[in-house]
mmCIF file of C-alpha atoms and ligand atoms in Angstrom:
data_model
loop_
_atom_site.group_PDB
_atom_site.id
_atom_site.type_symbol
_atom_site.label_atom_id
_atom_site.label_comp_id
_atom_site.label_asym_id
_atom_site.label_seq_id
_atom_site.Cartn_x
_atom_site.Cartn_y
_atom_site.Cartn_z
ATOM 1 C CA MET C 7 1.934 29.101 -4.357
ATOM 2 C CA LYS C 8 3.670 31.809 -6.395
ATOM 3 C CA ILE C 9 5.190 30.037 -9.404
ATOM 4 C CA GLY C 10 7.500 31.481 -12.049
ATOM 5 C CA VAL C 11 7.721 29.685 -15.371
ATOM 6 C CA LEU C 12 10.846 30.712 -17.270
ATOM 7 C CA GLY C 13 10.071 30.078 -20.916
ATOM 8 C CA SER C 14 7.149 30.990 -23.157
ATOM 9 C CA GLY C 15 7.273 28.106 -25.647
ATOM 10 C CA VAL C 16 4.729 25.308 -25.758
ATOM 11 C CA VAL C 17 6.068 23.774 -22.534
ATOM 12 C CA GLY C 18 6.062 27.042 -20.599
ATOM 13 C CA LYS C 19 2.537 27.784 -21.791
ATOM 14 C CA ALA C 20 1.201 24.278 -21.014
ATOM 15 C CA LEU C 21 2.611 24.256 -17.485
ATOM 16 C CA ALA C 22 1.719 27.894 -16.763
ATOM 17 C CA LYS C 23 -1.871 27.281 -17.840
ATOM 18 C CA GLY C 24 -2.096 23.997 -15.923
ATOM 19 C CA LEU C 25 -0.646 25.476 -12.743
ATOM 20 C CA ALA C 26 -2.838 28.586 -12.924
ATOM 21 C CA GLY C 27 -5.790 26.225 -13.340
ATOM 22 C CA ARG C 28 -4.778 24.709 -9.986
ATOM 23 C CA LYS C 29 -5.069 28.204 -8.479
ATOM 24 C CA HIS C 30 -1.366 28.953 -8.248
ATOM 25 C CA ASP C 31 -0.264 32.548 -8.839
ATOM 26 C CA VAL C 32 1.683 32.076 -12.078
ATOM 27 C CA MET C 33 3.945 34.331 -14.125
ATOM 28 C CA ILE C 34 5.488 33.285 -17.447
ATOM 29 C CA GLY C 35 8.925 34.618 -18.402
ATOM 30 C CA THR C 36 10.248 35.683 -21.779
ATOM 31 C CA ARG C 37 12.582 38.210 -23.404
ATOM 32 C CA SER C 38 9.501 39.849 -24.956
ATOM 33 C CA PRO C 39 6.593 40.094 -22.488
ATOM 34 C CA ASN C 40 4.668 42.367 -24.878
ATOM 35 C CA ASP C 41 5.042 40.055 -27.869
ATOM 36 C CA PRO C 42 1.589 40.163 -29.582
ATOM 37 C CA PRO C 43 1.170 36.349 -29.932
ATOM 38 C CA LEU C 44 1.945 35.899 -26.234
ATOM 39 C CA VAL C 45 -0.419 38.722 -25.262
ATOM 40 C CA ALA C 46 -3.096 37.075 -27.433
ATOM 41 C CA TRP C 47 -2.440 33.680 -25.791
ATOM 42 C CA LEU C 48 -2.703 35.207 -22.306
ATOM 43 C CA ALA C 49 -6.063 36.738 -23.221
ATOM 44 C CA LYS C 50 -7.436 33.591 -24.852
ATOM 45 C CA GLU C 51 -5.983 30.666 -22.916
ATOM 46 C CA GLY C 52 -3.742 31.884 -20.146
ATOM 47 C CA GLU C 53 -6.377 32.903 -17.638
ATOM 48 C CA GLY C 54 -4.693 34.006 -14.423
ATOM 49 C CA VAL C 55 -1.196 33.962 -15.974
ATOM 50 C CA ARG C 56 0.839 37.192 -16.234
ATOM 51 C CA ALA C 57 3.908 37.698 -18.409
ATOM 52 C CA GLY C 58 7.162 39.315 -17.362
ATOM 53 C CA SER C 59 10.867 39.416 -18.032
ATOM 54 C CA PHE C 60 12.928 36.444 -16.915
ATOM 55 C CA ALA C 61 14.120 38.554 -13.947
ATOM 56 C CA GLN C 62 10.596 39.576 -12.916
ATOM 57 C CA VAL C 63 9.384 36.004 -13.131
ATOM 58 C CA ALA C 64 12.335 34.586 -11.177
ATOM 59 C CA GLU C 65 11.668 37.201 -8.493
ATOM 60 C CA HIS C 66 7.948 36.337 -8.394
ATOM 61 C CA GLY C 67 8.225 32.573 -8.031
ATOM 62 C CA GLU C 68 8.661 30.776 -4.731
ATOM 63 C CA LEU C 69 9.016 27.766 -7.022
ATOM 64 C CA LEU C 70 10.489 28.118 -10.507
ATOM 65 C CA VAL C 71 10.082 26.088 -13.683
ATOM 66 C CA LEU C 72 12.860 26.227 -16.268
ATOM 67 C CA ALA C 73 11.280 25.707 -19.706
ATOM 68 C CA THR C 74 13.634 27.294 -22.219
ATOM 69 C CA LYS C 75 15.381 25.972 -25.282
ATOM 70 C CA GLY C 76 18.079 23.642 -23.963
ATOM 71 C CA GLU C 77 21.047 25.499 -25.392
ATOM 72 C CA ALA C 78 19.735 28.798 -23.941
ATOM 73 C CA ALA C 79 18.983 27.497 -20.431
ATOM 74 C CA LEU C 80 22.139 28.759 -18.725
ATOM 75 C CA ASP C 81 21.910 32.145 -20.506
ATOM 76 C CA VAL C 82 18.325 32.514 -19.320
ATOM 77 C CA ILE C 83 19.451 31.844 -15.740
ATOM 78 C CA ASP C 84 21.940 34.709 -16.186
ATOM 79 C CA LEU C 85 19.224 36.954 -17.628
ATOM 80 C CA ALA C 86 16.993 36.093 -14.670
ATOM 81 C CA GLY C 87 19.844 36.632 -12.203
ATOM 82 C CA VAL C 88 21.359 33.753 -10.230
ATOM 83 C CA PRO C 89 20.609 35.329 -6.788
ATOM 84 C CA ARG C 90 16.870 35.345 -7.582
ATOM 85 C CA PHE C 91 16.897 31.531 -7.604
ATOM 86 C CA GLY C 92 18.253 31.382 -4.046
ATOM 87 C CA ALA C 93 17.384 28.082 -2.399
ATOM 88 C CA LYS C 94 14.138 27.695 -4.351
ATOM 89 C CA VAL C 95 12.908 24.475 -5.920
ATOM 90 C CA VAL C 96 13.594 24.636 -9.676
ATOM 91 C CA ILE C 97 11.799 22.174 -11.945
ATOM 92 C CA ASP C 98 14.057 21.690 -14.955
ATOM 93 C CA THR C 99 12.083 20.582 -18.021
ATOM 94 C CA THR C 100 14.835 21.274 -20.552
ATOM 95 C CA ASN C 101 16.687 18.977 -22.924
ATOM 96 C CA PRO C 102 20.088 19.593 -24.549
ATOM 97 C CA LEU C 103 18.841 18.609 -27.987
ATOM 98 C CA ASP C 104 21.112 19.077 -30.976
ATOM 99 C CA PHE C 105 19.250 19.725 -34.233
ATOM 100 C CA SER C 106 22.391 20.880 -36.081
ATOM 101 C CA ALA C 107 22.252 17.832 -38.359
ATOM 102 C CA GLY C 108 18.468 18.122 -38.748
ATOM 103 C CA PHE C 109 15.742 15.790 -37.552
ATOM 104 C CA PRO C 110 15.790 13.584 -35.543
ATOM 105 C CA PRO C 111 17.934 15.312 -32.920
ATOM 106 C CA THR C 112 20.872 13.985 -30.952
ATOM 107 C CA LEU C 113 22.234 15.356 -27.671
ATOM 108 C CA LEU C 114 24.631 18.315 -27.380
ATOM 109 C CA PHE C 115 26.340 16.392 -24.569
ATOM 110 C CA GLY C 116 25.486 13.423 -22.418
ATOM 111 C CA PHE C 117 26.405 10.142 -20.762
ATOM 112 C CA THR C 118 29.072 11.838 -18.610
ATOM 113 C CA ASP C 119 27.235 15.153 -18.200
ATOM 114 C CA SER C 120 23.718 16.578 -18.456
ATOM 115 C CA LEU C 121 21.890 19.875 -18.610
ATOM 116 C CA GLY C 122 20.272 19.047 -15.271
ATOM 117 C CA GLU C 123 23.717 18.852 -13.668
ATOM 118 C CA ARG C 124 24.847 22.055 -15.386
ATOM 119 C CA VAL C 125 21.764 23.884 -14.109
ATOM 120 C CA GLN C 126 22.345 22.554 -10.580
ATOM 121 C CA LYS C 127 26.039 23.601 -10.737
ATOM 122 C CA LYS C 128 25.058 27.088 -11.865
ATOM 123 C CA LEU C 129 22.506 27.307 -9.030
ATOM 124 C CA PRO C 130 24.316 25.601 -6.136
ATOM 125 C CA GLU C 131 21.825 26.776 -3.482
ATOM 126 C CA ALA C 132 18.724 25.870 -5.478
ATOM 127 C CA LYS C 133 17.040 22.469 -5.384
ATOM 128 C CA VAL C 134 16.905 21.385 -9.000
ATOM 129 C CA VAL C 135 14.480 18.612 -9.891
ATOM 130 C CA LYS C 136 14.570 17.308 -13.437
ATOM 131 C CA CYS C 137 11.001 16.505 -14.443
ATOM 132 C CA PHE C 138 8.518 16.781 -17.348
ATOM 133 C CA ASN C 139 11.419 16.656 -19.871
ATOM 134 C CA THR C 140 10.485 13.144 -21.055
ATOM 135 C CA VAL C 141 6.872 13.826 -22.060
ATOM 136 C CA PRO C 142 5.379 16.048 -24.764
ATOM 137 C CA ASN C 143 3.769 19.349 -23.808
ATOM 138 C CA SER C 144 0.418 17.958 -24.986
ATOM 139 C CA LEU C 145 0.467 15.398 -22.159
ATOM 140 C CA MET C 146 2.016 17.432 -19.343
ATOM 141 C CA VAL C 147 -1.320 18.443 -17.831
ATOM 142 C CA ASP C 148 -4.312 16.100 -17.473
ATOM 143 C CA PRO C 149 -2.647 13.368 -19.540
ATOM 144 C CA VAL C 150 -4.993 11.043 -21.364
ATOM 145 C CA LEU C 151 -3.132 7.829 -22.115
ATOM 146 C CA THR C 152 -4.791 4.821 -23.698
ATOM 147 C CA ASP C 153 -2.852 2.494 -21.402
ATOM 148 C CA GLY C 154 -3.842 4.342 -18.238
ATOM 149 C CA ILE C 155 -2.353 7.137 -16.200
ATOM 150 C CA ALA C 156 1.413 6.917 -15.986
ATOM 151 C CA GLU C 157 4.127 8.021 -13.607
ATOM 152 C CA LEU C 158 6.635 10.736 -14.500
ATOM 153 C CA LEU C 159 10.372 10.272 -14.201
ATOM 154 C CA LEU C 160 12.236 12.705 -12.004
ATOM 155 C CA CYS C 161 15.628 13.083 -10.335
ATOM 156 C CA GLY C 162 17.381 15.578 -8.103
ATOM 157 C CA ASP C 163 19.598 15.804 -5.048
ATOM 158 C CA ASP C 164 17.024 17.089 -2.528
ATOM 159 C CA ALA C 165 14.437 14.611 -1.217
ATOM 160 C CA GLU C 166 12.035 17.284 0.091
ATOM 161 C CA ALA C 167 12.137 19.128 -3.250
ATOM 162 C CA LYS C 168 11.315 15.882 -5.058
ATOM 163 C CA ARG C 169 8.370 15.306 -2.686
ATOM 164 C CA LYS C 170 7.123 18.814 -3.436
ATOM 165 C CA VAL C 171 7.449 18.309 -7.194
ATOM 166 C CA GLY C 172 5.723 14.938 -6.827
ATOM 167 C CA GLY C 173 2.737 16.764 -5.304
ATOM 168 C CA ILE C 174 2.626 19.147 -8.258
ATOM 169 C CA VAL C 175 2.926 16.264 -10.726
ATOM 170 C CA ARG C 176 -0.032 14.469 -9.117
ATOM 171 C CA SER C 177 -2.056 17.684 -9.008
ATOM 172 C CA LEU C 178 -1.594 17.932 -12.791
ATOM 173 C CA GLY C 179 -3.154 14.510 -13.307
ATOM 174 C CA TRP C 180 -0.268 12.029 -13.178
ATOM 175 C CA SER C 181 -0.482 9.009 -10.898
ATOM 176 C CA GLY C 182 2.905 9.743 -9.341
ATOM 177 C CA THR C 183 6.617 9.865 -10.001
ATOM 178 C CA ILE C 184 9.493 7.447 -10.438
ATOM 179 C CA ASP C 185 12.465 8.834 -8.517
ATOM 180 C CA LEU C 186 15.641 7.889 -10.386
ATOM 181 C CA GLY C 187 17.977 9.329 -7.739
ATOM 182 C CA GLY C 188 20.325 12.324 -7.695
ATOM 183 C CA ILE C 189 20.628 14.988 -10.377
ATOM 184 C CA GLN C 190 23.376 12.940 -12.067
ATOM 185 C CA GLU C 191 20.582 10.639 -13.280
ATOM 186 C CA ALA C 192 19.523 13.521 -15.560
ATOM 187 C CA ARG C 193 22.091 12.038 -17.977
ATOM 188 C CA TRP C 194 19.733 9.141 -18.588
ATOM 189 C CA GLN C 195 16.511 11.104 -18.262
ATOM 190 C CA GLU C 196 17.742 13.421 -21.018
ATOM 191 C CA ALA C 197 19.127 10.556 -23.108
ATOM 192 C CA LEU C 198 15.610 9.112 -23.281
ATOM 193 C CA VAL C 199 14.389 12.094 -25.292
ATOM 194 C CA PRO C 200 16.132 11.510 -28.654
ATOM 195 C CA LEU C 201 14.791 7.952 -28.390
ATOM 196 C CA TRP C 202 11.317 9.320 -27.592
ATOM 197 C CA VAL C 203 11.484 11.533 -30.716
ATOM 198 C CA ARG C 204 12.324 8.497 -32.864
ATOM 199 C CA ALA C 205 9.590 6.359 -31.286
ATOM 200 C CA ALA C 206 7.061 9.173 -31.741
ATOM 201 C CA ALA C 207 8.086 9.615 -35.389
ATOM 202 C CA ALA C 208 7.699 5.873 -35.935
ATOM 203 C CA LYS C 209 4.240 5.983 -34.334
ATOM 204 C CA GLN C 210 3.414 9.077 -36.436
ATOM 205 C CA SER C 211 2.190 10.870 -33.308
ATOM 206 C CA PHE C 212 3.933 13.170 -30.878
ATOM 207 C CA ASN C 213 1.116 12.687 -28.397
ATOM 208 C CA VAL C 214 2.814 9.608 -26.939
ATOM 209 C CA ALA C 215 4.748 8.915 -23.749
ATOM 210 C CA PHE C 216 6.976 6.178 -22.427
ATOM 211 C CA THR C 217 5.614 4.379 -19.410
ATOM 212 C CA VAL C 218 7.232 1.891 -17.058
ATOM 213 C CA ALA C 219 4.888 -1.073 -17.078
ATOM 214 C CA SER C 220 5.003 -3.740 -14.382
ATOM 215 C CA GLY C 221 4.519 -7.438 -15.040
ATOM 216 C CA PRO C 222 3.205 -9.748 -12.337
ATOM 217 C CA ALA C 223 5.444 -10.075 -9.279
ATOM 218 C CA ILE C 224 8.067 -12.792 -9.684
ATOM 219 C CA PRO C 225 7.825 -15.210 -6.749
ATOM 220 C CA GLY C 226 10.882 -15.441 -4.490
HETATM 221 N N1 NAP J 27 8.131 20.693 -26.863
HETATM 222 C C1 NAP J 27 7.870 19.717 -26.006
HETATM 223 O O1 NAP J 27 6.813 19.076 -26.061
HETATM 224 C C2 NAP J 27 8.864 19.400 -24.929
HETATM 225 C C3 NAP J 27 8.599 18.338 -24.055
HETATM 226 C C4 NAP J 27 9.484 18.093 -22.993
HETATM 227 C C5 NAP J 27 10.588 18.905 -22.809
HETATM 228 N N2 NAP J 27 10.824 19.926 -23.698
HETATM 229 C C6 NAP J 27 11.958 20.808 -23.436
HETATM 230 O O2 NAP J 27 11.418 21.974 -22.832
HETATM 231 C C7 NAP J 27 12.142 23.132 -23.235
HETATM 232 C C8 NAP J 27 11.183 24.134 -23.847
HETATM 233 O O3 NAP J 27 10.669 23.622 -25.043
HETATM 234 P P1 NAP J 27 9.574 24.407 -25.921
HETATM 235 O O4 NAP J 27 9.271 23.509 -27.064
HETATM 236 O O5 NAP J 27 8.475 24.891 -25.055
HETATM 237 O O6 NAP J 27 10.285 25.731 -26.407
HETATM 238 P P2 NAP J 27 11.694 26.107 -27.077
HETATM 239 O O7 NAP J 27 11.412 26.667 -28.407
HETATM 240 O O8 NAP J 27 12.668 24.991 -26.971
HETATM 241 O O9 NAP J 27 12.147 27.286 -26.078
HETATM 242 C C9 NAP J 27 11.417 28.470 -26.024
HETATM 243 C C10 NAP J 27 11.944 29.348 -24.918
HETATM 244 O O10 NAP J 27 13.370 29.432 -24.960
HETATM 245 C C11 NAP J 27 13.764 30.800 -24.954
HETATM 246 N N3 NAP J 27 14.965 31.010 -25.758
HETATM 247 C C12 NAP J 27 15.262 30.450 -26.959
HETATM 248 N N4 NAP J 27 16.452 30.908 -27.401
HETATM 249 C C13 NAP J 27 16.911 31.774 -26.478
HETATM 250 C C14 NAP J 27 18.065 32.561 -26.346
HETATM 251 N N5 NAP J 27 19.032 32.551 -27.286
HETATM 252 N N6 NAP J 27 18.202 33.328 -25.235
HETATM 253 C C15 NAP J 27 17.229 33.354 -24.289
HETATM 254 N N7 NAP J 27 16.107 32.628 -24.357
HETATM 255 C C16 NAP J 27 15.928 31.848 -25.427
HETATM 256 C C17 NAP J 27 12.590 31.535 -25.574
HETATM 257 O O11 NAP J 27 12.630 32.854 -25.092
HETATM 258 P P3 NAP J 27 11.552 33.962 -25.590
HETATM 259 O O12 NAP J 27 10.316 33.654 -24.828
HETATM 260 O O13 NAP J 27 12.187 35.234 -25.198
HETATM 261 O O14 NAP J 27 11.412 33.762 -27.072
HETATM 262 C C18 NAP J 27 11.406 30.752 -25.066
HETATM 263 O O15 NAP J 27 10.972 31.243 -23.824
HETATM 264 C C19 NAP J 27 13.215 22.643 -24.219
HETATM 265 O O16 NAP J 27 14.423 22.518 -23.516
HETATM 266 C C20 NAP J 27 12.689 21.280 -24.673
HETATM 267 O O17 NAP J 27 13.724 20.382 -25.030
HETATM 268 C C21 NAP J 27 9.994 20.182 -24.746
#
């Protein structure tokens, strides 16, 4: 599949590399495709990945991944050009984190709104699936978890798009997905992240993930 990853931070790089490793035709989008550190990364680690502007990458992808800073996500969609998203599946990995008061972050908005919903509203034809936002970039591809392989949370309004994203998630080494429902559930998927940051800080490791563990079935 042709995949466009909009965002050249650690998340964009991890997913672009992982997806290219699964033989997808991947482009990574940025405002500065010729930025020397990115060019060096492409040569050293990003085998099969090409860089381009946000517009070029949105044009390239049959499926798009949004992996920009949360507060820049809607601006990046404008830079890429709303029509280029069409009715494509868009995996939204972003979080509306607010670091204005320092670390640990809070949310820019939430509980009655979410970035996932704002992205879906801005791209009414596209099928936005919120996924990967709750785990660190270090675990997005081929996760190694001491308690076993976990499922990833996702939500979105389109069932077929969620099935498609579920296939990608499993191809990247996860055991499956937990479908929370429509894109409105992004409120809670995003709200988990400031908690994750605090739990990770307490554990003194950012290479940790929440998992939904099942106890034995309760009879009756
Ligand atoms: N870090 C993690 O482990 C992690 C895990 C789960 C979810 N997330 C979420 O994933 C997203 C990406 O995180 P990240 O840590 O990889 O990188 P990031 O530093 O949050 O974002 C980097 C990307 O955002 C773009 N960007 C930043 N400011 C911009 C602006 N004013 N206008 C246009 N583009 C702008 C950058 O564009 P250029 O390429 O042009 O510089 C770059 O591509 C975030 O929303 C984050 O909350 C992060």
